[in-house]
Amino acid sequence: MADRAFTDAALAGLYDSLNPWGPSDDFYLGLVMSAHSVLDVGCGTGALLARAREKGHDGRLCGLDPAAAMLVQARRRAPGVEWVLGDLRSRRWQDAFDLVVMTGHAFQVLVGDEELRLGLGAVREALTGGGRFVFETRNPAARAWAAWTPDRVREVPCGDGGVVRVRHEVETPVHGDRVTFTETFDGTGWERSRVSRSTLRFLGPEDLSRFLAGAGLAVVEQYGDWGREPLTPTSPEIITVAGPAREPAARPEF
């Protein structure tokens, strides 16, 4: 089930203001423009695929998202793109895409082991033989959640001329690789706050490789940030490029 921040129509309308185009989008746009068929898992409001179409991409562009409110935004901005309601458990493709992406740390919402296995298995099925799966997850060693404190408030403009204030608070203590937090939205003139509760999973490079291998995928490249810097223990991101694992060579028979 999608978090309230994505299913609430008013909050979905704020998504682009809260997440303006940046270096991560430029990184993914370059990949999308070089692939003939692309599946964007957790496409949100469709900014990436819409920009690709505007830039002249004339192949298949498909966005998948479980939140209908987000897809309303996507369909308005790019009706010529294929927008699909669902997730990797409800929608499946076979050898259909040269590139599958999960942007905006969407990979981290796959919290359970079985959910991860099913999702990665669906990605492997969707990829063509030489296809690539590209996604990012926050590096757990960088402890990004330590900055998600209620004293840090963001303000974004809303359509009625007012502002919406957004703050985060992590549920402590944090155990293991899962971090649960609330995101509270207070808008000018709103009768009450809107609160969304989320859990994200922070996997390190070794665990990522293990889950990928279990789905028949292998790491091709990894970066620590959007300028393709090498991955180090202090890197903020783990940006992974994976592809179908090569089948082991058959043993000769004597």
mmCIF file with all atom_site columns, C-alpha atoms in Angstrom, residues 18-212:
data_model
loop_
_atom_site.group_PDB
_atom_site.id
_atom_site.type_symbol
_atom_site.label_atom_id
_atom_site.label_alt_id
_atom_site.label_comp_id
_atom_site.label_asym_id
_atom_site.label_entity_id
_atom_site.label_seq_id
_atom_site.pdbx_PDB_ins_code
_atom_site.Cartn_x
_atom_site.Cartn_y
_atom_site.Cartn_z
_atom_site.occupancy
_atom_site.B_iso_or_equiv
_atom_site.pdbx_formal_charge
_atom_site.auth_seq_id
_atom_site.auth_comp_id
_atom_site.auth_asym_id
_atom_site.auth_atom_id
_atom_site.pdbx_PDB_model_num
ATOM 1   C CA . LEU A 1 18  ? 8.959  19.136  -2.658  1.00 0.00 ? 18  LEU A CA 1
ATOM 2   C CA . ASN A 1 19  ? 11.101 17.214  -5.142  1.00 0.00 ? 19  ASN A CA 1
ATOM 3   C CA . PRO A 1 20  ? 12.271 19.630  -7.864  1.00 0.00 ? 20  PRO A CA 1
ATOM 4   C CA . TRP A 1 21  ? 14.341 18.426  -10.824 1.00 0.00 ? 21  TRP A CA 1
ATOM 5   C CA . GLY A 1 22  ? 17.963 17.876  -9.835  1.00 0.00 ? 22  GLY A CA 1
ATOM 6   C CA . PRO A 1 23  ? 21.214 15.977  -10.558 1.00 0.00 ? 23  PRO A CA 1
ATOM 7   C CA . SER A 1 24  ? 19.604 12.580  -9.976  1.00 0.00 ? 24  SER A CA 1
ATOM 8   C CA . ASP A 1 25  ? 16.991 13.329  -12.644 1.00 0.00 ? 25  ASP A CA 1
ATOM 9   C CA . ASP A 1 26  ? 19.692 14.385  -15.117 1.00 0.00 ? 26  ASP A CA 1
ATOM 10  C CA . PHE A 1 27  ? 21.507 11.102  -14.419 1.00 0.00 ? 27  PHE A CA 1
ATOM 11  C CA . TYR A 1 28  ? 18.425 8.995   -15.120 1.00 0.00 ? 28  TYR A CA 1
ATOM 12  C CA . LEU A 1 29  ? 17.323 11.085  -18.095 1.00 0.00 ? 29  LEU A CA 1
ATOM 13  C CA . GLY A 1 30  ? 20.576 10.291  -19.875 1.00 0.00 ? 30  GLY A CA 1
ATOM 14  C CA . LEU A 1 31  ? 19.964 6.573   -19.371 1.00 0.00 ? 31  LEU A CA 1
ATOM 15  C CA . VAL A 1 32  ? 16.347 6.787   -20.512 1.00 0.00 ? 32  VAL A CA 1
ATOM 16  C CA . MET A 1 33  ? 17.262 8.660   -23.685 1.00 0.00 ? 33  MET A CA 1
ATOM 17  C CA . SER A 1 34  ? 19.730 5.919   -24.638 1.00 0.00 ? 34  SER A CA 1
ATOM 18  C CA . ALA A 1 35  ? 17.214 3.052   -24.202 1.00 0.00 ? 35  ALA A CA 1
ATOM 19  C CA . HIS A 1 36  ? 14.457 2.137   -26.656 1.00 0.00 ? 36  HIS A CA 1
ATOM 20  C CA . SER A 1 37  ? 11.992 0.757   -24.073 1.00 0.00 ? 37  SER A CA 1
ATOM 21  C CA . VAL A 1 38  ? 11.854 1.936   -20.462 1.00 0.00 ? 38  VAL A CA 1
ATOM 22  C CA . LEU A 1 39  ? 9.889  0.962   -17.359 1.00 0.00 ? 39  LEU A CA 1
ATOM 23  C CA . ASP A 1 40  ? 9.911  3.489   -14.512 1.00 0.00 ? 40  ASP A CA 1
ATOM 24  C CA . VAL A 1 41  ? 8.865  1.666   -11.320 1.00 0.00 ? 41  VAL A CA 1
ATOM 25  C CA . GLY A 1 42  ? 7.400  4.064   -8.760  1.00 0.00 ? 42  GLY A CA 1
ATOM 26  C CA . CYS A 1 43  ? 7.133  6.759   -11.427 1.00 0.00 ? 43  CYS A CA 1
ATOM 27  C CA . GLY A 1 44  ? 5.252  9.191   -9.188  1.00 0.00 ? 44  GLY A CA 1
ATOM 28  C CA . THR A 1 45  ? 4.034  12.266  -11.052 1.00 0.00 ? 45  THR A CA 1
ATOM 29  C CA . GLY A 1 46  ? 5.854  11.149  -14.202 1.00 0.00 ? 46  GLY A CA 1
ATOM 30  C CA . ALA A 1 47  ? 8.446  13.927  -14.400 1.00 0.00 ? 47  ALA A CA 1
ATOM 31  C CA . LEU A 1 48  ? 11.239 11.702  -15.765 1.00 0.00 ? 48  LEU A CA 1
ATOM 32  C CA . LEU A 1 49  ? 9.329  10.018  -18.579 1.00 0.00 ? 49  LEU A CA 1
ATOM 33  C CA . ALA A 1 50  ? 7.513  13.214  -19.492 1.00 0.00 ? 50  ALA A CA 1
ATOM 34  C CA . ARG A 1 51  ? 10.836 15.030  -19.858 1.00 0.00 ? 51  ARG A CA 1
ATOM 35  C CA . ALA A 1 52  ? 12.195 12.172  -21.982 1.00 0.00 ? 52  ALA A CA 1
ATOM 36  C CA . ARG A 1 53  ? 9.216  12.439  -24.331 1.00 0.00 ? 53  ARG A CA 1
ATOM 37  C CA . GLU A 1 54  ? 9.674  16.211  -24.533 1.00 0.00 ? 54  GLU A CA 1
ATOM 38  C CA . LYS A 1 55  ? 13.331 15.631  -25.445 1.00 0.00 ? 55  LYS A CA 1
ATOM 39  C CA . GLY A 1 56  ? 12.325 13.435  -28.366 1.00 0.00 ? 56  GLY A CA 1
ATOM 40  C CA . HIS A 1 57  ? 12.295 9.863   -27.028 1.00 0.00 ? 57  HIS A CA 1
ATOM 41  C CA . ASP A 1 58  ? 10.124 7.989   -29.521 1.00 0.00 ? 58  ASP A CA 1
ATOM 42  C CA . GLY A 1 59  ? 10.239 4.483   -28.047 1.00 0.00 ? 59  GLY A CA 1
ATOM 43  C CA . ARG A 1 60  ? 8.148  2.811   -25.382 1.00 0.00 ? 60  ARG A CA 1
ATOM 44  C CA . LEU A 1 61  ? 7.906  4.684   -22.084 1.00 0.00 ? 61  LEU A CA 1
ATOM 45  C CA . CYS A 1 62  ? 5.928  3.032   -19.288 1.00 0.00 ? 62  CYS A CA 1
ATOM 46  C CA . GLY A 1 63  ? 5.418  4.363   -15.764 1.00 0.00 ? 63  GLY A CA 1
ATOM 47  C CA . LEU A 1 64  ? 4.214  2.100   -12.941 1.00 0.00 ? 64  LEU A CA 1
ATOM 48  C CA . ASP A 1 65  ? 2.931  3.422   -9.617  1.00 0.00 ? 65  ASP A CA 1
ATOM 49  C CA . PRO A 1 66  ? 0.570  2.132   -6.890  1.00 0.00 ? 66  PRO A CA 1
ATOM 50  C CA . ALA A 1 67  ? -0.834 5.592   -6.066  1.00 0.00 ? 67  ALA A CA 1
ATOM 51  C CA . ALA A 1 68  ? -3.710 6.730   -8.292  1.00 0.00 ? 68  ALA A CA 1
ATOM 52  C CA . ALA A 1 69  ? -3.309 10.330  -7.113  1.00 0.00 ? 69  ALA A CA 1
ATOM 53  C CA . MET A 1 70  ? 0.238  10.426  -8.453  1.00 0.00 ? 70  MET A CA 1
ATOM 54  C CA . LEU A 1 71  ? -0.805 8.981   -11.804 1.00 0.00 ? 71  LEU A CA 1
ATOM 55  C CA . VAL A 1 72  ? -3.466 11.688  -12.149 1.00 0.00 ? 72  VAL A CA 1
ATOM 56  C CA . GLN A 1 73  ? -0.594 14.178  -12.173 1.00 0.00 ? 73  GLN A CA 1
ATOM 57  C CA . ALA A 1 74  ? 1.425  12.032  -14.595 1.00 0.00 ? 74  ALA A CA 1
ATOM 58  C CA . ARG A 1 75  ? -1.395 11.645  -17.117 1.00 0.00 ? 75  ARG A CA 1
ATOM 59  C CA . ARG A 1 76  ? -2.020 15.384  -17.127 1.00 0.00 ? 76  ARG A CA 1
ATOM 60  C CA . ARG A 1 77  ? 1.591  16.205  -17.913 1.00 0.00 ? 77  ARG A CA 1
ATOM 61  C CA . ALA A 1 78  ? 2.237  13.487  -20.527 1.00 0.00 ? 78  ALA A CA 1
ATOM 62  C CA . PRO A 1 79  ? -0.868 11.734  -21.910 1.00 0.00 ? 79  PRO A CA 1
ATOM 63  C CA . GLY A 1 80  ? 1.265  10.070  -24.598 1.00 0.00 ? 80  GLY A CA 1
ATOM 64  C CA . VAL A 1 81  ? 3.186  7.970   -22.067 1.00 0.00 ? 81  VAL A CA 1
ATOM 65  C CA . GLU A 1 82  ? 1.885  4.591   -20.867 1.00 0.00 ? 82  GLU A CA 1
ATOM 66  C CA . TRP A 1 83  ? 0.860  5.002   -17.203 1.00 0.00 ? 83  TRP A CA 1
ATOM 67  C CA . VAL A 1 84  ? -0.014 1.848   -15.257 1.00 0.00 ? 84  VAL A CA 1
ATOM 68  C CA . LEU A 1 85  ? -1.594 1.625   -11.793 1.00 0.00 ? 85  LEU A CA 1
ATOM 69  C CA . GLY A 1 86  ? -0.045 -1.142  -9.702  1.00 0.00 ? 86  GLY A CA 1
ATOM 70  C CA . ASP A 1 87  ? 3.265  -2.463  -8.426  1.00 0.00 ? 87  ASP A CA 1
ATOM 71  C CA . LEU A 1 88  ? 5.784  -5.197  -9.211  1.00 0.00 ? 88  LEU A CA 1
ATOM 72  C CA . ARG A 1 89  ? 3.583  -7.800  -7.541  1.00 0.00 ? 89  ARG A CA 1
ATOM 73  C CA . SER A 1 90  ? 0.431  -6.971  -9.490  1.00 0.00 ? 90  SER A CA 1
ATOM 74  C CA . ARG A 1 91  ? 1.871  -6.103  -12.917 1.00 0.00 ? 91  ARG A CA 1
ATOM 75  C CA . ARG A 1 92  ? 4.334  -8.328  -14.788 1.00 0.00 ? 92  ARG A CA 1
ATOM 76  C CA . TRP A 1 93  ? 6.144  -8.115  -18.122 1.00 0.00 ? 93  TRP A CA 1
ATOM 77  C CA . GLN A 1 94  ? 8.358  -10.622 -19.959 1.00 0.00 ? 94  GLN A CA 1
ATOM 78  C CA . ASP A 1 95  ? 11.481 -9.499  -21.865 1.00 0.00 ? 95  ASP A CA 1
ATOM 79  C CA . ALA A 1 96  ? 9.797  -6.154  -22.538 1.00 0.00 ? 96  ALA A CA 1
ATOM 80  C CA . PHE A 1 97  ? 12.216 -3.408  -21.493 1.00 0.00 ? 97  PHE A CA 1
ATOM 81  C CA . ASP A 1 98  ? 15.819 -2.465  -22.248 1.00 0.00 ? 98  ASP A CA 1
ATOM 82  C CA . LEU A 1 99  ? 15.901 -0.368  -19.073 1.00 0.00 ? 99  LEU A CA 1
ATOM 83  C CA . VAL A 1 100 ? 14.075 -0.545  -15.746 1.00 0.00 ? 100 VAL A CA 1
ATOM 84  C CA . VAL A 1 101 ? 14.619 2.284   -13.259 1.00 0.00 ? 101 VAL A CA 1
ATOM 85  C CA . MET A 1 102 ? 13.552 3.008   -9.698  1.00 0.00 ? 102 MET A CA 1
ATOM 86  C CA . THR A 1 103 ? 14.243 6.655   -8.892  1.00 0.00 ? 103 THR A CA 1
ATOM 87  C CA . GLY A 1 104 ? 13.680 8.857   -5.848  1.00 0.00 ? 104 GLY A CA 1
ATOM 88  C CA . HIS A 1 105 ? 14.837 6.094   -3.459  1.00 0.00 ? 105 HIS A CA 1
ATOM 89  C CA . ALA A 1 106 ? 11.730 4.092   -4.375  1.00 0.00 ? 106 ALA A CA 1
ATOM 90  C CA . PHE A 1 107 ? 13.766 0.894   -4.002  1.00 0.00 ? 107 PHE A CA 1
ATOM 91  C CA . GLN A 1 108 ? 13.856 1.485   -0.238  1.00 0.00 ? 108 GLN A CA 1
ATOM 92  C CA . VAL A 1 109 ? 10.100 0.974   0.139   1.00 0.00 ? 109 VAL A CA 1
ATOM 93  C CA . LEU A 1 110 ? 10.671 -2.741  -0.579  1.00 0.00 ? 110 LEU A CA 1
ATOM 94  C CA . VAL A 1 111 ? 11.006 -3.478  3.111   1.00 0.00 ? 111 VAL A CA 1
ATOM 95  C CA . GLY A 1 112 ? 10.474 -7.219  3.574   1.00 0.00 ? 112 GLY A CA 1
ATOM 96  C CA . ASP A 1 113 ? 12.756 -9.968  2.273   1.00 0.00 ? 113 ASP A CA 1
ATOM 97  C CA . GLU A 1 114 ? 9.967  -11.650 0.328   1.00 0.00 ? 114 GLU A CA 1
ATOM 98  C CA . GLU A 1 115 ? 8.782  -8.329  -1.081  1.00 0.00 ? 115 GLU A CA 1
ATOM 99  C CA . LEU A 1 116 ? 12.329 -7.666  -2.284  1.00 0.00 ? 116 LEU A CA 1
ATOM 100 C CA . ARG A 1 117 ? 12.670 -11.087 -3.851  1.00 0.00 ? 117 ARG A CA 1
ATOM 101 C CA . LEU A 1 118 ? 9.349  -10.814 -5.675  1.00 0.00 ? 118 LEU A CA 1
ATOM 102 C CA . GLY A 1 119 ? 10.076 -7.285  -6.862  1.00 0.00 ? 119 GLY A CA 1
ATOM 103 C CA . LEU A 1 120 ? 13.549 -8.103  -8.130  1.00 0.00 ? 120 LEU A CA 1
ATOM 104 C CA . GLY A 1 121 ? 12.263 -11.270 -9.768  1.00 0.00 ? 121 GLY A CA 1
ATOM 105 C CA . ALA A 1 122 ? 9.670  -9.205  -11.628 1.00 0.00 ? 122 ALA A CA 1
ATOM 106 C CA . VAL A 1 123 ? 12.356 -6.760  -12.729 1.00 0.00 ? 123 VAL A CA 1
ATOM 107 C CA . ARG A 1 124 ? 14.492 -9.628  -14.058 1.00 0.00 ? 124 ARG A CA 1
ATOM 108 C CA . GLU A 1 125 ? 11.499 -10.985 -16.000 1.00 0.00 ? 125 GLU A CA 1
ATOM 109 C CA . ALA A 1 126 ? 10.776 -7.556  -17.477 1.00 0.00 ? 126 ALA A CA 1
ATOM 110 C CA . LEU A 1 127 ? 14.332 -7.005  -18.733 1.00 0.00 ? 127 LEU A CA 1
ATOM 111 C CA . THR A 1 128 ? 15.542 -7.991  -22.159 1.00 0.00 ? 128 THR A CA 1
ATOM 112 C CA . GLY A 1 129 ? 18.668 -10.141 -22.304 1.00 0.00 ? 129 GLY A CA 1
ATOM 113 C CA . GLY A 1 130 ? 21.052 -7.201  -22.419 1.00 0.00 ? 130 GLY A CA 1
ATOM 114 C CA . GLY A 1 131 ? 18.883 -4.874  -20.355 1.00 0.00 ? 131 GLY A CA 1
ATOM 115 C CA . ARG A 1 132 ? 19.844 -2.852  -17.311 1.00 0.00 ? 132 ARG A CA 1
ATOM 116 C CA . PHE A 1 133 ? 18.174 -2.199  -13.957 1.00 0.00 ? 133 PHE A CA 1
ATOM 117 C CA . VAL A 1 134 ? 19.265 1.084   -12.368 1.00 0.00 ? 134 VAL A CA 1
ATOM 118 C CA . PHE A 1 135 ? 18.254 2.314   -8.921  1.00 0.00 ? 135 PHE A CA 1
ATOM 119 C CA . GLU A 1 136 ? 19.623 4.127   -5.908  1.00 0.00 ? 136 GLU A CA 1
ATOM 120 C CA . THR A 1 137 ? 19.396 3.642   -2.177  1.00 0.00 ? 137 THR A CA 1
ATOM 121 C CA . ARG A 1 138 ? 20.751 5.865   0.560   1.00 0.00 ? 138 ARG A CA 1
ATOM 122 C CA . ASN A 1 139 ? 24.029 4.528   1.928   1.00 0.00 ? 139 ASN A CA 1
ATOM 123 C CA . PRO A 1 140 ? 23.261 3.268   5.460   1.00 0.00 ? 140 PRO A CA 1
ATOM 124 C CA . ALA A 1 141 ? 26.773 4.233   6.571   1.00 0.00 ? 141 ALA A CA 1
ATOM 125 C CA . ALA A 1 142 ? 25.896 7.898   5.931   1.00 0.00 ? 142 ALA A CA 1
ATOM 126 C CA . ARG A 1 143 ? 22.906 7.708   8.351   1.00 0.00 ? 143 ARG A CA 1
ATOM 127 C CA . ALA A 1 144 ? 20.725 10.173  6.407   1.00 0.00 ? 144 ALA A CA 1
ATOM 128 C CA . TRP A 1 145 ? 17.866 9.648   8.864   1.00 0.00 ? 145 TRP A CA 1
ATOM 129 C CA . ALA A 1 146 ? 19.828 11.437  11.604  1.00 0.00 ? 146 ALA A CA 1
ATOM 130 C CA . ALA A 1 147 ? 18.897 14.724  9.886   1.00 0.00 ? 147 ALA A CA 1
ATOM 131 C CA . TRP A 1 148 ? 15.172 13.898  9.753   1.00 0.00 ? 148 TRP A CA 1
ATOM 132 C CA . THR A 1 149 ? 14.273 15.904  12.844  1.00 0.00 ? 149 THR A CA 1
ATOM 133 C CA . PRO A 1 150 ? 11.111 17.970  13.518  1.00 0.00 ? 150 PRO A CA 1
ATOM 134 C CA . ASP A 1 151 ? 13.110 21.176  14.001  1.00 0.00 ? 151 ASP A CA 1
ATOM 135 C CA . ARG A 1 152 ? 14.035 21.154  10.305  1.00 0.00 ? 152 ARG A CA 1
ATOM 136 C CA . VAL A 1 153 ? 10.949 22.527  8.556   1.00 0.00 ? 153 VAL A CA 1
ATOM 137 C CA . ARG A 1 154 ? 10.562 22.994  4.806   1.00 0.00 ? 154 ARG A CA 1
ATOM 138 C CA . GLU A 1 155 ? 8.094  25.435  3.316   1.00 0.00 ? 155 GLU A CA 1
ATOM 139 C CA . VAL A 1 156 ? 6.674  25.038  -0.183  1.00 0.00 ? 156 VAL A CA 1
ATOM 140 C CA . PRO A 1 157 ? 4.065  27.192  -1.945  1.00 0.00 ? 157 PRO A CA 1
ATOM 141 C CA . CYS A 1 158 ? 0.622  25.716  -2.598  1.00 0.00 ? 158 CYS A CA 1
ATOM 142 C CA . GLY A 1 159 ? -1.920 26.602  -5.258  1.00 0.00 ? 159 GLY A CA 1
ATOM 143 C CA . ASP A 1 160 ? -4.039 28.966  -3.147  1.00 0.00 ? 160 ASP A CA 1
ATOM 144 C CA . GLY A 1 161 ? -1.177 31.347  -2.502  1.00 0.00 ? 161 GLY A CA 1
ATOM 145 C CA . GLY A 1 162 ? -0.385 29.923  0.917   1.00 0.00 ? 162 GLY A CA 1
ATOM 146 C CA . VAL A 1 163 ? 2.413  27.639  2.042   1.00 0.00 ? 163 VAL A CA 1
ATOM 147 C CA . VAL A 1 164 ? 2.707  24.096  3.316   1.00 0.00 ? 164 VAL A CA 1
ATOM 148 C CA . ARG A 1 165 ? 5.199  23.335  6.079   1.00 0.00 ? 165 ARG A CA 1
ATOM 149 C CA . VAL A 1 166 ? 6.724  19.870  6.132   1.00 0.00 ? 166 VAL A CA 1
ATOM 150 C CA . ARG A 1 167 ? 8.641  18.228  8.964   1.00 0.00 ? 167 ARG A CA 1
ATOM 151 C CA . HIS A 1 168 ? 9.944  14.730  9.678   1.00 0.00 ? 168 HIS A CA 1
ATOM 152 C CA . GLU A 1 169 ? 10.407 12.724  12.835  1.00 0.00 ? 169 GLU A CA 1
ATOM 153 C CA . VAL A 1 170 ? 12.110 9.332   13.100  1.00 0.00 ? 170 VAL A CA 1
ATOM 154 C CA . GLU A 1 171 ? 10.719 6.720   15.458  1.00 0.00 ? 171 GLU A CA 1
ATOM 155 C CA . THR A 1 172 ? 13.552 5.791   17.784  1.00 0.00 ? 172 THR A CA 1
ATOM 156 C CA . PRO A 1 173 ? 15.479 3.771   18.619  1.00 0.00 ? 173 PRO A CA 1
ATOM 157 C CA . VAL A 1 174 ? 16.387 2.617   15.113  1.00 0.00 ? 174 VAL A CA 1
ATOM 158 C CA . HIS A 1 175 ? 17.033 -1.117  14.964  1.00 0.00 ? 175 HIS A CA 1
ATOM 159 C CA . GLY A 1 176 ? 18.597 -3.006  12.097  1.00 0.00 ? 176 GLY A CA 1
ATOM 160 C CA . ASP A 1 177 ? 18.271 -1.723  8.537   1.00 0.00 ? 177 ASP A CA 1
ATOM 161 C CA . ARG A 1 178 ? 14.680 -0.376  8.733   1.00 0.00 ? 178 ARG A CA 1
ATOM 162 C CA . VAL A 1 179 ? 13.856 3.219   9.609   1.00 0.00 ? 179 VAL A CA 1
ATOM 163 C CA . THR A 1 180 ? 10.273 4.307   10.349  1.00 0.00 ? 180 THR A CA 1
ATOM 164 C CA . PHE A 1 181 ? 9.362  7.986   10.356  1.00 0.00 ? 181 PHE A CA 1
ATOM 165 C CA . THR A 1 182 ? 6.421  10.352  10.085  1.00 0.00 ? 182 THR A CA 1
ATOM 166 C CA . GLU A 1 183 ? 6.080  13.204  7.621   1.00 0.00 ? 183 GLU A CA 1
ATOM 167 C CA . THR A 1 184 ? 3.728  15.962  8.814   1.00 0.00 ? 184 THR A CA 1
ATOM 168 C CA . PHE A 1 185 ? 2.201  18.529  6.456   1.00 0.00 ? 185 PHE A CA 1
ATOM 169 C CA . ASP A 1 186 ? 0.627  21.768  7.757   1.00 0.00 ? 186 ASP A CA 1
ATOM 170 C CA . GLY A 1 187 ? -0.981 24.007  5.157   1.00 0.00 ? 187 GLY A CA 1
ATOM 171 C CA . THR A 1 188 ? -2.172 27.578  5.386   1.00 0.00 ? 188 THR A CA 1
ATOM 172 C CA . GLY A 1 189 ? -5.901 27.418  6.005   1.00 0.00 ? 189 GLY A CA 1
ATOM 173 C CA . TRP A 1 190 ? -5.978 23.642  6.577   1.00 0.00 ? 190 TRP A CA 1
ATOM 174 C CA . GLU A 1 191 ? -8.223 22.538  9.423   1.00 0.00 ? 191 GLU A CA 1
ATOM 175 C CA . ARG A 1 192 ? -5.784 19.848  10.503  1.00 0.00 ? 192 ARG A CA 1
ATOM 176 C CA . SER A 1 193 ? -2.373 18.439  9.725   1.00 0.00 ? 193 SER A CA 1
ATOM 177 C CA . ARG A 1 194 ? -1.894 15.575  7.294   1.00 0.00 ? 194 ARG A CA 1
ATOM 178 C CA . VAL A 1 195 ? 0.459  12.873  8.572   1.00 0.00 ? 195 VAL A CA 1
ATOM 179 C CA . SER A 1 196 ? 2.106  10.120  6.531   1.00 0.00 ? 196 SER A CA 1
ATOM 180 C CA . ARG A 1 197 ? 3.983  7.248   8.200   1.00 0.00 ? 197 ARG A CA 1
ATOM 181 C CA . SER A 1 198 ? 6.653  5.408   6.221   1.00 0.00 ? 198 SER A CA 1
ATOM 182 C CA . THR A 1 199 ? 9.260  2.700   6.662   1.00 0.00 ? 199 THR A CA 1
ATOM 183 C CA . LEU A 1 200 ? 12.379 2.528   4.496   1.00 0.00 ? 200 LEU A CA 1
ATOM 184 C CA . ARG A 1 201 ? 15.030 -0.177  4.318   1.00 0.00 ? 201 ARG A CA 1
ATOM 185 C CA . PHE A 1 202 ? 18.693 0.795   4.203   1.00 0.00 ? 202 PHE A CA 1
ATOM 186 C CA . LEU A 1 203 ? 20.731 -1.983  2.594   1.00 0.00 ? 203 LEU A CA 1
ATOM 187 C CA . GLY A 1 204 ? 24.492 -1.885  2.175   1.00 0.00 ? 204 GLY A CA 1
ATOM 188 C CA . PRO A 1 205 ? 26.397 -3.016  -0.941  1.00 0.00 ? 205 PRO A CA 1
ATOM 189 C CA . GLU A 1 206 ? 26.855 -6.628  0.161   1.00 0.00 ? 206 GLU A CA 1
ATOM 190 C CA . ASP A 1 207 ? 23.185 -7.174  0.968   1.00 0.00 ? 207 ASP A CA 1
ATOM 191 C CA . LEU A 1 208 ? 22.147 -5.483  -2.262  1.00 0.00 ? 208 LEU A CA 1
ATOM 192 C CA . SER A 1 209 ? 24.400 -7.814  -4.250  1.00 0.00 ? 209 SER A CA 1
ATOM 193 C CA . ARG A 1 210 ? 22.999 -10.823 -2.409  1.00 0.00 ? 210 ARG A CA 1
ATOM 194 C CA . PHE A 1 211 ? 19.363 -9.951  -3.138  1.00 0.00 ? 211 PHE A CA 1
ATOM 195 C CA . LEU A 1 212 ? 20.161 -9.116  -6.762  1.00 0.00 ? 212 LEU A CA 1
#
